[in-house]
Coordinates of C-alpha atoms in Angstrom, one line a residue:
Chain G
X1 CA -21.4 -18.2 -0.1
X2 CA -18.2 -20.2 -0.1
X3 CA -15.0 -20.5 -1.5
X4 CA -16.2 -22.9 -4.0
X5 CA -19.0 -21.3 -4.7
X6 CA -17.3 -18.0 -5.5
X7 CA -15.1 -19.7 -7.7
X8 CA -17.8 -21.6 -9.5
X9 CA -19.6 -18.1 -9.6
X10 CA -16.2 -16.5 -11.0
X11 CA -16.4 -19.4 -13.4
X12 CA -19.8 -18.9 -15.1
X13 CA -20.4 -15.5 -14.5
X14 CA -16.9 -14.1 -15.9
X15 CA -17.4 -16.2 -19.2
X16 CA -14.6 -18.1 -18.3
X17 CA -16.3 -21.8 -18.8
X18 CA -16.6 -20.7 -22.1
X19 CA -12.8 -19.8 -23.4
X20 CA -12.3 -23.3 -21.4
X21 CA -15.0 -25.2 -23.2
X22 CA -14.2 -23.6 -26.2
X23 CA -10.3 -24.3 -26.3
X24 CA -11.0 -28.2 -25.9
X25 CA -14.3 -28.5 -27.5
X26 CA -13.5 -26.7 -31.1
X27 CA -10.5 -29.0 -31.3
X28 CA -12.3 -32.2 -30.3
X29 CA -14.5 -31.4 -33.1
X30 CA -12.0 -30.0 -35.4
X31 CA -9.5 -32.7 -35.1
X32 CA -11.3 -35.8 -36.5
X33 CA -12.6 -33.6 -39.5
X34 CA -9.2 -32.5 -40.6
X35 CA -7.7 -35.7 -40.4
X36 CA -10.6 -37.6 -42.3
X37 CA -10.5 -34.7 -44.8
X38 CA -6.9 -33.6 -44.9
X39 CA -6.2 -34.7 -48.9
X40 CA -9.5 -32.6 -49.8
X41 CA -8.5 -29.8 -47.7
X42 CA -5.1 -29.6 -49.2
X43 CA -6.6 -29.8 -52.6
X44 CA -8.4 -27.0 -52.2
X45 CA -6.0 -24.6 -50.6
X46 CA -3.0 -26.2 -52.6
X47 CA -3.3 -24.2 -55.8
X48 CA -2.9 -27.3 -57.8
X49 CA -0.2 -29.1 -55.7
X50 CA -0.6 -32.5 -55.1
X51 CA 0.1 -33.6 -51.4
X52 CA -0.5 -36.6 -50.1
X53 CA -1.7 -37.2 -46.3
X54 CA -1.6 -40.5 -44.5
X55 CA -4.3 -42.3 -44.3
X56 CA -6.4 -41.2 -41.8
X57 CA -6.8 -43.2 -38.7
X58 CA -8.0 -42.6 -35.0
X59 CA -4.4 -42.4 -33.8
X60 CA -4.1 -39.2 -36.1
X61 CA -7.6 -37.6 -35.3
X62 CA -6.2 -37.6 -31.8
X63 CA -3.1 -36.9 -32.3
X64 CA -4.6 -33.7 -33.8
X65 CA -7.0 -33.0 -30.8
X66 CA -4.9 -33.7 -28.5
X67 CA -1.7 -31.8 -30.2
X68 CA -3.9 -28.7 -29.8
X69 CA -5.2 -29.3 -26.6
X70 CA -2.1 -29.8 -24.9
X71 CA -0.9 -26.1 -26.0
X72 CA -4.1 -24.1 -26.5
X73 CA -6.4 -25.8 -24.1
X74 CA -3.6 -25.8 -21.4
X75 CA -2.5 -22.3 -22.1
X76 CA -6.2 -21.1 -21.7
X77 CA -6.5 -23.2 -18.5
X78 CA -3.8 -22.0 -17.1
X79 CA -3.9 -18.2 -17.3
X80 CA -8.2 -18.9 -16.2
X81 CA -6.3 -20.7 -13.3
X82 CA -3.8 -17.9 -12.2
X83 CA -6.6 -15.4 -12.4
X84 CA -8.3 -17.4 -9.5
X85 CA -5.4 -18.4 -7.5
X86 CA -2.9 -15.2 -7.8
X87 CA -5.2 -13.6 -5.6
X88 CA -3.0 -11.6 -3.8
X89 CA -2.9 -9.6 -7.2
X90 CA -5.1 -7.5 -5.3
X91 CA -4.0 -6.6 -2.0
X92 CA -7.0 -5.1 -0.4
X93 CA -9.2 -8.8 -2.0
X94 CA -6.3 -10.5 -0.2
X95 CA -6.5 -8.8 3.0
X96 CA -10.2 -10.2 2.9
X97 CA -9.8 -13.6 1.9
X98 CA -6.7 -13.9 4.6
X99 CA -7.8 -12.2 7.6
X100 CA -11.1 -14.5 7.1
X101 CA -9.7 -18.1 5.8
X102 CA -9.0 -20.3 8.9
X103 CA -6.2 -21.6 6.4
X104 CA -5.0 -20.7 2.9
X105 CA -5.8 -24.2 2.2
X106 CA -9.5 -23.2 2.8
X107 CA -8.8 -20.9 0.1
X108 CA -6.1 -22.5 -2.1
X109 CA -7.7 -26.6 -2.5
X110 CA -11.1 -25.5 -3.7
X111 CA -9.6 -22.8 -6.0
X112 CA -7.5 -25.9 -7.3
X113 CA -10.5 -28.4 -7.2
X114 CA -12.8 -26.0 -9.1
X115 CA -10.6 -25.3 -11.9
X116 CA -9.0 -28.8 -12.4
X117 CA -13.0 -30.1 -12.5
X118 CA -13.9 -27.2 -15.1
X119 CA -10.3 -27.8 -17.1
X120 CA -11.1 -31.7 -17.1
X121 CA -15.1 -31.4 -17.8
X122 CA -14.4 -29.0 -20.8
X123 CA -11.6 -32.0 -21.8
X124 CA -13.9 -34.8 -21.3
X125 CA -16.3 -32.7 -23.4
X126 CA -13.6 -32.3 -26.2
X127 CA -12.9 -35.6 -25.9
X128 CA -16.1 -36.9 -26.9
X129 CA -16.5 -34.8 -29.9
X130 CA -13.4 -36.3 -30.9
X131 CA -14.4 -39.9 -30.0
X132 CA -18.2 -39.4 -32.0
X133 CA -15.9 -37.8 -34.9
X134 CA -13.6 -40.5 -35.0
X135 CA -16.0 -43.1 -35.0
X136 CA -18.2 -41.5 -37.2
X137 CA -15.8 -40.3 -40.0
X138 CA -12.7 -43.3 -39.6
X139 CA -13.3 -45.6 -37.2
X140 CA -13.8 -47.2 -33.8
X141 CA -11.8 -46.2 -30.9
X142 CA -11.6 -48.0 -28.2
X143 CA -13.5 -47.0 -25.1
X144 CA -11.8 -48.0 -22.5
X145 CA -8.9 -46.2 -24.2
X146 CA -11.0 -43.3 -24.2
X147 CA -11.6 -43.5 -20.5
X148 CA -8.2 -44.2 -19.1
X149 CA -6.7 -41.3 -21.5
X150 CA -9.3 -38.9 -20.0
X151 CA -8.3 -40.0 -16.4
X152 CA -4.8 -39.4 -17.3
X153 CA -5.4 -36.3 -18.7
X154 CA -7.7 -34.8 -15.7
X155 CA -4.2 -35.8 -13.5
X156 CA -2.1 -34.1 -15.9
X157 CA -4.7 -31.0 -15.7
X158 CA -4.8 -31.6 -11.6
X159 CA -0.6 -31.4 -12.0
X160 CA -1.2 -28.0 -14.1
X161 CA -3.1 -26.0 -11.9
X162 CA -0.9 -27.4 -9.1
X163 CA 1.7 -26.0 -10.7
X164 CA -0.1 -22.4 -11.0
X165 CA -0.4 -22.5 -7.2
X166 CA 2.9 -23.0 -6.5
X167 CA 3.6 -20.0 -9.1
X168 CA 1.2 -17.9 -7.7
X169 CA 3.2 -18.7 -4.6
X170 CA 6.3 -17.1 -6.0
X171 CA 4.9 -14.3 -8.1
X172 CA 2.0 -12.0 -7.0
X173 CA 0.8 -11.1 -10.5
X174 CA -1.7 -13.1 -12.6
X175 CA 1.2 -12.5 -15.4
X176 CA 3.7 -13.5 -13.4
X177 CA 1.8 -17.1 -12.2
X178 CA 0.8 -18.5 -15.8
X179 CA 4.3 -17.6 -17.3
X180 CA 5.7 -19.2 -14.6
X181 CA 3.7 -22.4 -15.4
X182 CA 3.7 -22.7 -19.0
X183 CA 7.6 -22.4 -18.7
X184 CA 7.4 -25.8 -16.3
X185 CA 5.0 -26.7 -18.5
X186 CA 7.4 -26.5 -21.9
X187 CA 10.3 -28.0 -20.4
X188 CA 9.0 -30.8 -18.7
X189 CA 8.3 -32.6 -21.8
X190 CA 11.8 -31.8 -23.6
X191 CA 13.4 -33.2 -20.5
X192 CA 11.4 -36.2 -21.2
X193 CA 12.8 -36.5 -24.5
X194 CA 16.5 -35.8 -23.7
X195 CA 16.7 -37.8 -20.8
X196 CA 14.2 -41.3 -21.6
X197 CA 14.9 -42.3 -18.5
X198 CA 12.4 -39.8 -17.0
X199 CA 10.0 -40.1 -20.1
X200 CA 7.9 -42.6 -18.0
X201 CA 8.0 -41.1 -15.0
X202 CA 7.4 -37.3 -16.4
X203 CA 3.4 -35.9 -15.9
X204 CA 4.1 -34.8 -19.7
X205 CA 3.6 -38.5 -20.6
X206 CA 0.1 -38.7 -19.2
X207 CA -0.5 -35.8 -22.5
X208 CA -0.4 -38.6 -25.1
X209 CA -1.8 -41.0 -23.2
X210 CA -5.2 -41.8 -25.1
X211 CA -3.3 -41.6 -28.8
X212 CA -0.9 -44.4 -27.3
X213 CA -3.7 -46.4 -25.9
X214 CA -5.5 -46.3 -28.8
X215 CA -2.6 -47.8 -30.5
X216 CA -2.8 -50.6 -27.8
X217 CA -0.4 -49.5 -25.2
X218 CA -1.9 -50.4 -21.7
X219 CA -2.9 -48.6 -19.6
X220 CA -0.5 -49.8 -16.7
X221 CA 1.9 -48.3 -18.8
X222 CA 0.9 -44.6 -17.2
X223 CA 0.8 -46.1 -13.9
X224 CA 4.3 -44.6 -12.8
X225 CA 3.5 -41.0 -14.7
X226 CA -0.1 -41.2 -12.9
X227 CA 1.6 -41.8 -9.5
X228 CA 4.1 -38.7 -10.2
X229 CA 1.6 -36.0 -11.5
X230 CA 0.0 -36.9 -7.9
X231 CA 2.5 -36.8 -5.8
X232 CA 3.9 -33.4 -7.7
X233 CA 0.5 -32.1 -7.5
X234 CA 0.4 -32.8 -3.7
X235 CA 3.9 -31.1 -3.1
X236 CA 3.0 -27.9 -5.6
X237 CA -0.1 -27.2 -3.0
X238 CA 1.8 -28.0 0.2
X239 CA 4.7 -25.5 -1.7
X240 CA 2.3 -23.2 -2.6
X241 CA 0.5 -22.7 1.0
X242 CA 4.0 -22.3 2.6
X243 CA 4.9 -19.5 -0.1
X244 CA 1.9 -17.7 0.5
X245 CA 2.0 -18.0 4.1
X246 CA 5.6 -16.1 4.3
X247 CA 4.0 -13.7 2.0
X248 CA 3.0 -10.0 3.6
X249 CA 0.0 -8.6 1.9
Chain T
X1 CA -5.2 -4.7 34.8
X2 CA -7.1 -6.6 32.3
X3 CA -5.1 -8.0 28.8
X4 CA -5.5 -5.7 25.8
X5 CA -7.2 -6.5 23.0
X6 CA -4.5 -6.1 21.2
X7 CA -0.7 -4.9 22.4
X8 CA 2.5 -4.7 20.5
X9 CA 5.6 -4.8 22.3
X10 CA 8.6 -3.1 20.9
X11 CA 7.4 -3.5 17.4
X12 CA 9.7 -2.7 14.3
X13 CA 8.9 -2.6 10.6
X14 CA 11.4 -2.0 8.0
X15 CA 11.4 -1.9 4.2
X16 CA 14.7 -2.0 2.7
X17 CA 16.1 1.0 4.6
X18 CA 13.1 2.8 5.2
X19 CA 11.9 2.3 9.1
X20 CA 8.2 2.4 8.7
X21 CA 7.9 1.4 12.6
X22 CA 9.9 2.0 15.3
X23 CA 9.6 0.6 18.9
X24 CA 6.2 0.6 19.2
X25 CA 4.1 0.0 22.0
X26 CA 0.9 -0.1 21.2
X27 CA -2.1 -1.0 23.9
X28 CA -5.7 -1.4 22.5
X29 CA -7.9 -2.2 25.6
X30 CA -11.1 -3.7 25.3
X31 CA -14.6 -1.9 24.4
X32 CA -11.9 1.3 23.7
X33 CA -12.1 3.5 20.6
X34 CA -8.9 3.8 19.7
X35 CA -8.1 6.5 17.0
X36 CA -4.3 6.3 15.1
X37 CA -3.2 9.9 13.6
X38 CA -0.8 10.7 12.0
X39 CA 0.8 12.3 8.9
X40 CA 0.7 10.2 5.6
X41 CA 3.6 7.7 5.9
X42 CA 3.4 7.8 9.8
X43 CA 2.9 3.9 9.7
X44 CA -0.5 3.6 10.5
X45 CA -1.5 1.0 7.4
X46 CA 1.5 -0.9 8.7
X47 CA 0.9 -1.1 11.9
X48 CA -3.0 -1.9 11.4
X49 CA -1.3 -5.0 9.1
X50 CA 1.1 -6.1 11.7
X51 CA -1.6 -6.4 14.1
X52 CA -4.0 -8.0 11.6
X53 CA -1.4 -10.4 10.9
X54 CA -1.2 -9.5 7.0
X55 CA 2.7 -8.3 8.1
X56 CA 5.5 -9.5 9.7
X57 CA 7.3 -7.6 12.3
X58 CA 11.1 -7.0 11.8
X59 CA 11.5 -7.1 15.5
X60 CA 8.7 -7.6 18.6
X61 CA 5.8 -9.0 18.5
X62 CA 2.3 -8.5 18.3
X63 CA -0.3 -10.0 21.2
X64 CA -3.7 -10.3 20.8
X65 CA -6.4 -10.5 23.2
X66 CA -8.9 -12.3 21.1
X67 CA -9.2 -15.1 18.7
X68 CA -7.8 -14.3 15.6
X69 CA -11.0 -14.9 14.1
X70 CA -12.4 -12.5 16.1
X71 CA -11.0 -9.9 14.8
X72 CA -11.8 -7.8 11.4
X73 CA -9.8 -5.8 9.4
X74 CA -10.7 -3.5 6.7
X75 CA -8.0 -2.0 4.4
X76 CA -8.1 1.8 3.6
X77 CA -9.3 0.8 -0.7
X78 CA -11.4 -1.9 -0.4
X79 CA -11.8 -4.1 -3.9
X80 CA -13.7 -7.0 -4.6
X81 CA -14.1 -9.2 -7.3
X82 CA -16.1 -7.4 -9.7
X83 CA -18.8 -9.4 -11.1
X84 CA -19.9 -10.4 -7.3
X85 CA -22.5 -8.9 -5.8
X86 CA -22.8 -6.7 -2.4
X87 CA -24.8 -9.3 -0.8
X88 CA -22.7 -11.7 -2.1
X89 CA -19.3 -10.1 -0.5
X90 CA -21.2 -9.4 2.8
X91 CA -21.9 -13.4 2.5
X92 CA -19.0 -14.6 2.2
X93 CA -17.5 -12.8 5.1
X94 CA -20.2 -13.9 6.9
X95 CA -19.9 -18.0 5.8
X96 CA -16.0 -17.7 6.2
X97 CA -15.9 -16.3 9.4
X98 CA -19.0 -17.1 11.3
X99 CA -21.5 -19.4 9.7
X100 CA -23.5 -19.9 12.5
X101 CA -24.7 -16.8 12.4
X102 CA -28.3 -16.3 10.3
X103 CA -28.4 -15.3 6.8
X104 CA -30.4 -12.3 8.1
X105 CA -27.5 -10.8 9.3
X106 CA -26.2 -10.1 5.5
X107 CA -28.8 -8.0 5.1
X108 CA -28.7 -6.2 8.5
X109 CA -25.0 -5.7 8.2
X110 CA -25.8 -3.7 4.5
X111 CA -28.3 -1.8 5.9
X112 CA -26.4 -0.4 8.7
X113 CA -24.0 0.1 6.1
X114 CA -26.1 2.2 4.2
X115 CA -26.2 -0.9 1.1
X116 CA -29.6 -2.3 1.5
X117 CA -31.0 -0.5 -1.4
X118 CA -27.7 -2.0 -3.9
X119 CA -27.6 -5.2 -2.1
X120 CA -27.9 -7.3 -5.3
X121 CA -26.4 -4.7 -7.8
X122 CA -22.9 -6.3 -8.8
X123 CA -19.8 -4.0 -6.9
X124 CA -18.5 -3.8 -10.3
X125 CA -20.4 -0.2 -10.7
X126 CA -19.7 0.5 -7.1
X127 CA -18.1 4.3 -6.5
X128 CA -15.2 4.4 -3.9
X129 CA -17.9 5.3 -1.2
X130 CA -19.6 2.5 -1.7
X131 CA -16.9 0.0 -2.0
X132 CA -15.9 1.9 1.5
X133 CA -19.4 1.0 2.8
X134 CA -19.3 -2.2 1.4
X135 CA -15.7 -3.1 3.4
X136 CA -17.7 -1.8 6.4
X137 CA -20.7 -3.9 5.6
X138 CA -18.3 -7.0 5.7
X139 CA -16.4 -6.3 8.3
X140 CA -19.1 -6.2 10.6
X141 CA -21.0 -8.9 9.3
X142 CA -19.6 -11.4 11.9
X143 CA -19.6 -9.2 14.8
X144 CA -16.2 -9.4 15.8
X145 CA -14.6 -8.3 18.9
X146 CA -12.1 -6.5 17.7
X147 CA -12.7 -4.3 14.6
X148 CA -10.0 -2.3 12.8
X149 CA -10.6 0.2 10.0
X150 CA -7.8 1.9 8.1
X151 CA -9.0 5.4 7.2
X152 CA -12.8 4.4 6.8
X153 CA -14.2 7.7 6.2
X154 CA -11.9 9.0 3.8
X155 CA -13.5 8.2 0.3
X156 CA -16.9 9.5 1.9
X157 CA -19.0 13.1 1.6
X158 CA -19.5 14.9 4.6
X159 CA -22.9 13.3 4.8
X160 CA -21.3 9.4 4.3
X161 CA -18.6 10.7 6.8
X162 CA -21.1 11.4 9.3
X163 CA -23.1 8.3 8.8
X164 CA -20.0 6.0 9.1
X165 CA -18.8 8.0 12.4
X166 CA -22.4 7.0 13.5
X167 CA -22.1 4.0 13.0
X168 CA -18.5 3.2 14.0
X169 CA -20.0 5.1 17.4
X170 CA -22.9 2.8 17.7
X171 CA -20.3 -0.5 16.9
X172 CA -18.7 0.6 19.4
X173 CA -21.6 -0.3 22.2
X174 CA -20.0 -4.1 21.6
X175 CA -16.7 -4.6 20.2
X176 CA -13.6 -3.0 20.7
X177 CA -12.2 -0.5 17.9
X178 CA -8.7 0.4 16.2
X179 CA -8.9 2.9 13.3
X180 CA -6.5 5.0 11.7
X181 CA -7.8 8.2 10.4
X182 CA -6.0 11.4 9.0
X183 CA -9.2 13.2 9.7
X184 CA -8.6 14.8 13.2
X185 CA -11.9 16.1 13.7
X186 CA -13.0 12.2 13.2
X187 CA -10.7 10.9 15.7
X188 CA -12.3 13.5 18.2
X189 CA -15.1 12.8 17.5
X190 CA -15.8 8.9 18.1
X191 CA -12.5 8.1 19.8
X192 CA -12.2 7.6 23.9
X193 CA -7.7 6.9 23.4
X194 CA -5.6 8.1 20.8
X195 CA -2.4 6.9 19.5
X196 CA -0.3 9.3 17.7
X197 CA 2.5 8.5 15.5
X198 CA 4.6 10.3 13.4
X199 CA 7.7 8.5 11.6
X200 CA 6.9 5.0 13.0
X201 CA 7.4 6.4 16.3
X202 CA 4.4 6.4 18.9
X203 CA 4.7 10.1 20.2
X204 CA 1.7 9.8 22.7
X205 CA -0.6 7.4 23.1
X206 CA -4.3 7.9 26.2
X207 CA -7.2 8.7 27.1
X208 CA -8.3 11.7 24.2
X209 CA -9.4 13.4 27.3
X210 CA -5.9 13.5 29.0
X211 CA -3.9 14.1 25.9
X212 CA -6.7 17.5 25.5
X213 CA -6.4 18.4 29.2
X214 CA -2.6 18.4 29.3
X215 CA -1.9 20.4 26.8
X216 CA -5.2 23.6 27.7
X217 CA -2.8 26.6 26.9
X218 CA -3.8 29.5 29.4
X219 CA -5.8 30.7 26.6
X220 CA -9.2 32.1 27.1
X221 CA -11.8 33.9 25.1
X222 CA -13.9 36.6 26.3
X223 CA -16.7 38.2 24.1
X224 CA -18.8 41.0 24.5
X225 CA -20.8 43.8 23.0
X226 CA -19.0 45.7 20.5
X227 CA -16.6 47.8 20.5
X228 CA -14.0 45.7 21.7
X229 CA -11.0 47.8 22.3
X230 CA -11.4 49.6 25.8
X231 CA -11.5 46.0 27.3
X232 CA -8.2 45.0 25.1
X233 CA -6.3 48.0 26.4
X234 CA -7.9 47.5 30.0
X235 CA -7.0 43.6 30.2
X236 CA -3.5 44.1 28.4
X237 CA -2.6 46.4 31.1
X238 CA -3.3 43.8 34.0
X239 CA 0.2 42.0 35.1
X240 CA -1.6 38.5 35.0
X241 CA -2.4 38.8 30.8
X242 CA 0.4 38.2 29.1
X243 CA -1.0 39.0 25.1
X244 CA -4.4 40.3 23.9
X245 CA -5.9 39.6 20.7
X246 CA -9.2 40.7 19.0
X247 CA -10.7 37.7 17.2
X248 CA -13.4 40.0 15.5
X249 CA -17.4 40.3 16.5
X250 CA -16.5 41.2 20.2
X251 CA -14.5 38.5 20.6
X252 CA -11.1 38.6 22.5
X253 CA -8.0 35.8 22.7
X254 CA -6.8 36.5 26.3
X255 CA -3.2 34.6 26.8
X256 CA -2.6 34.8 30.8
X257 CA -0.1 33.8 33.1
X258 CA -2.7 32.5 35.7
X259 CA -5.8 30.9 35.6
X260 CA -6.7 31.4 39.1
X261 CA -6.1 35.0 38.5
X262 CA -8.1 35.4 35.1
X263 CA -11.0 33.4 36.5
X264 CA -11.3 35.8 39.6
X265 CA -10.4 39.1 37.3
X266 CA -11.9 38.8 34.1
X267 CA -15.4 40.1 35.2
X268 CA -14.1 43.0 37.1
X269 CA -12.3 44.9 34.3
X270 CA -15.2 43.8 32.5
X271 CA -17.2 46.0 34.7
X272 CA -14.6 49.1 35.1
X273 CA -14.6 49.9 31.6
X274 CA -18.0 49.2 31.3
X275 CA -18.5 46.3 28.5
X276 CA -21.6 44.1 28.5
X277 CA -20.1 40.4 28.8
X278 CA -21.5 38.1 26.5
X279 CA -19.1 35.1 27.6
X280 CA -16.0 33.6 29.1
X281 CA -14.8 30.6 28.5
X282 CA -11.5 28.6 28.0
X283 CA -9.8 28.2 24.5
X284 CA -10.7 24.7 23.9
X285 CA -7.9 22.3 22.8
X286 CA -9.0 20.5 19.6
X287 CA -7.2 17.4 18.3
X288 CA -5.8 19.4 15.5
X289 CA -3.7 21.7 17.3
X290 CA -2.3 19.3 19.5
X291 CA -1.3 17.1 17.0
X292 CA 0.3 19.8 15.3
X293 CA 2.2 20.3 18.1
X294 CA 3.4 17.0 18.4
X295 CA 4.2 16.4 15.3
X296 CA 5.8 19.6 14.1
X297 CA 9.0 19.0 16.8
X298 CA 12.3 17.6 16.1
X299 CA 12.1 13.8 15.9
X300 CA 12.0 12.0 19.4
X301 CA 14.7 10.0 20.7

């Protein structure tokens, strides 16, 4: 038994794949159908109104997906993160892990590496429900748009959970860690939008990613986001192990 | 002399204004069993924590004697996560600490905790005494040289109390021990030093033996066939007793001013009012009583 086995463990057996799979999975299926059925679905809730939809294309199906992802999927990721790496929740669990772990990295970079793999899986998963949708119901997508947007995303999900370590590293409580991190989270992309200087520099960027490439942006355009969420991912875990080492359990 | 295991030199721990330690001194020397007593609050968690490295001191310093790794705490609650199981927990200490060791040793660290028979039931159903076993279970698991248990016995039965004294005895045959315990009896029983604090402060801290020894009041107690009272009268009338009292069933507390002089004397008044002796023997100092005595003066300097 190691660290990344007990966290795969604490994955599978605590039902937490599931609210992970579920939270990117029901809207990678959901968001192709609503956008190819929008008009119909409006008709029938409408109560006689008549409301017209855009035409539906893939940039809208993963608009959709993607819209809901980024706030469900990513709020579920990130409070299934905190309950892994806000470990010192429980004093007497983090008495064991410390006083055992030659390093809290032993204990911090596979908590990180387990849950930004299970975050981007479930995504990738989404992702392909939404791709087969789209094509099925609309149209072709691109796949190499499909495959770069994924990449981007599974930085921006690596840049998420960093985040939750460094927040763990500040706050003690599961609580404490997530709310910490959606709040980065939220603001990161409004300062992206007041300051558009930043926009293509921000790991927000990387969220819309596979909608722009899809509407032929390149994907050289994320290069400078890419590099960013890497390098802020890299300094949250560095952060984080120095928080938790001045920590007193 | 030979390093400590562990030592603490002029150790300090405070909380906002609240001086949990205070110039402490501690000296843990190897293949010792070193018992910590003390009221609740005396600092014993703390200073268990400070030399496990889980605190920082606010002044001194902590030395250890072995590897850091070496060493094995377990914390007076122990929790786990929940939907792991008791092998799995004894595992994991095991593969984090010392993977060399066999996989066997999982299972031969639960059974000497008493687990084997739960050793794949989940510690989510666990009672307190068996999350206390199970801490045990992991702690030994990678046979460190230094093991530390704050208050291990205290969620147990007298029969788990027992068992875990037992065990903590038989541990003791090859590493070196620290563990705090607000059960006196307990400390007496397995412990070879003793550190007593009380308000952060170390008030005394030996060999159990010496701590005992030096404090034998000039109390013995004499027993013989009922009734008791001619001897009372006889002995309380002899210028080396200095107070007589009758503990009940023949038995009689006998406070003296000399040993010497009760240990040649005792017999003879015995004999001149004509009791039948049964025994004599020296009030035995327990634990208890001389920690009470420690600990119920004014606050040391």
């Amino acid at each position: 038994m190691t660290i990344w086995r007990l966290e795969l463990i604490r994955l599978f057996r605590t039902l937490r794949w599931a609210g992970l799979l579920a939270s990117y999975l029901a809207f990678g299926i959901l968001g192709p159908l609503i956008t190819r059925y929008q008009e119909e679905i409006f008709r029938s809730v409408g109560g006689g109104l008549t409301i017209q939809a855009p035409p539906p294309t893939p940039g809208l199906a993963f608009t959709a997906y993607l819209g809901n992802a980024s706030q469900i999927g990513v709020i579920v990721t990130v409070f299934i993160a905190a309950g892994s790496l806000a470990f010192d929740a429980k004093p007497e669990w983090a008495a064991f892990l410390r006083t055992r772990a030659r390093s809290l990295g032993d204990l911090v970079v596979p908590k990180v590496a387990v849950m930004t793999a299970a975050a981007s899986a479930s995504f990738a998963l989404g992702t392909v429900a939404a791709w087969v949708g789209t094509t099925l119901l609309i149209d072709d997508v691109p796949a190499g748009a499909m495959l770069a947007g994924t990449l981007a995303w599974t930085l921006y999900l690596a840049f998420a959970v960093s985040v939750v370590a460094l927040a763990a590293g500040l706050s003690r409580s599961v609580v404490g860690a997530a709310g910490l991190t959606v709040v980065v989270l939220l603001v990161l992309p409004v300062v992206a939008e007041v300051f558009p200087a930043v926009r293509q520099w921000a790991p927000s960027t990387l969220v819309g990613a596979i909608v722009e490439m899809v509407d032929g942006r390149s994907a050289t355009d994320f290069a400078r986001a890419a590099a960013v969420s890497v390098g802020l991912s890299a300094g949250a875990l560095w952060g984080s192990m120095r928080l938790l080492a001045r920590r007193e359990v | 002399m030979a390093e400590p295991v562990a030592r603490t030199e002029s150790i300090r721990k405070v909380y906002g204004s609240t001086v949990a330690l205070d110039d402490v001194h501690l000296r843990v020397e190897a293949g010792s069993v070193y018992g910590l007593v003390g009221p609740n609050g005396a600092g014993k968690s703390t200073l268990i924590g400070l030399v496990a490295g889980l605190r920082r001191p606010t002044a001194g310093s902590v030395h250890l004697g072995v590897q850091r790794r070496r060493m094995s705490v377990m914390p007076d609650t122990p929790r786990f996560d929940t939907w792991l199981t008791a092998a799995e927990v004894v595992d994991l200490a095991r593969t984090m600490v010392a993977p060399e060791l066999p996989a066997s040793s999982v299972a031969e660290a639960l059974a000497q905790a008493g687990l084997a028979d739960v050793a794949n039931r989940r510690v989510g159903g666990f009672s307190r005494g068996m999350l206390q076993r199970l801490g045990i279970a992991a702690t030994i698991v990678s046979e460190p040289e230094l093991l530390m248990f704050d208050e291990p016995a205290s969620a147990l039965d007298p029969l788990g109390r027992y068992e875990v004294l037992e065990l903590i005895g038989r541990l003791a045959q090859r590493s070196t021990i620290l563990f705090s315990s607000h059960i006196l009896a307990d400390v007496q029983r397995v412990c070879d030093t003793v550190g007593v604090l009380r308000e952060g402060r170390l008030l005394y801290q030996g060999p159990l033996d010496t701590l005992l020894s030096e404090r034998v009041q000039h109390v013995y107690v004499v027993r013989v066939r009922e009734p008791v009272e001619p001897l009372a009268q006889a002995l309380a009338g002899q210028p080396w007793v200095r107070e007589t009292s009758p503990l009940g069933h023949g038995r009689l507390r006998i406070e003296v001013t000399s040993v010497a002089e009760a240990e040649a004397r005792v017999a003879g008044v015995v004999d001149s009012v004509g009791a039948r002796l049964i025994s004599f023997e020296p009030e035995a100092a327990d634990l208890e009583s001389v920690f009470l005595e420690l600990t119920s003066g004014e606050r040391p300097a």
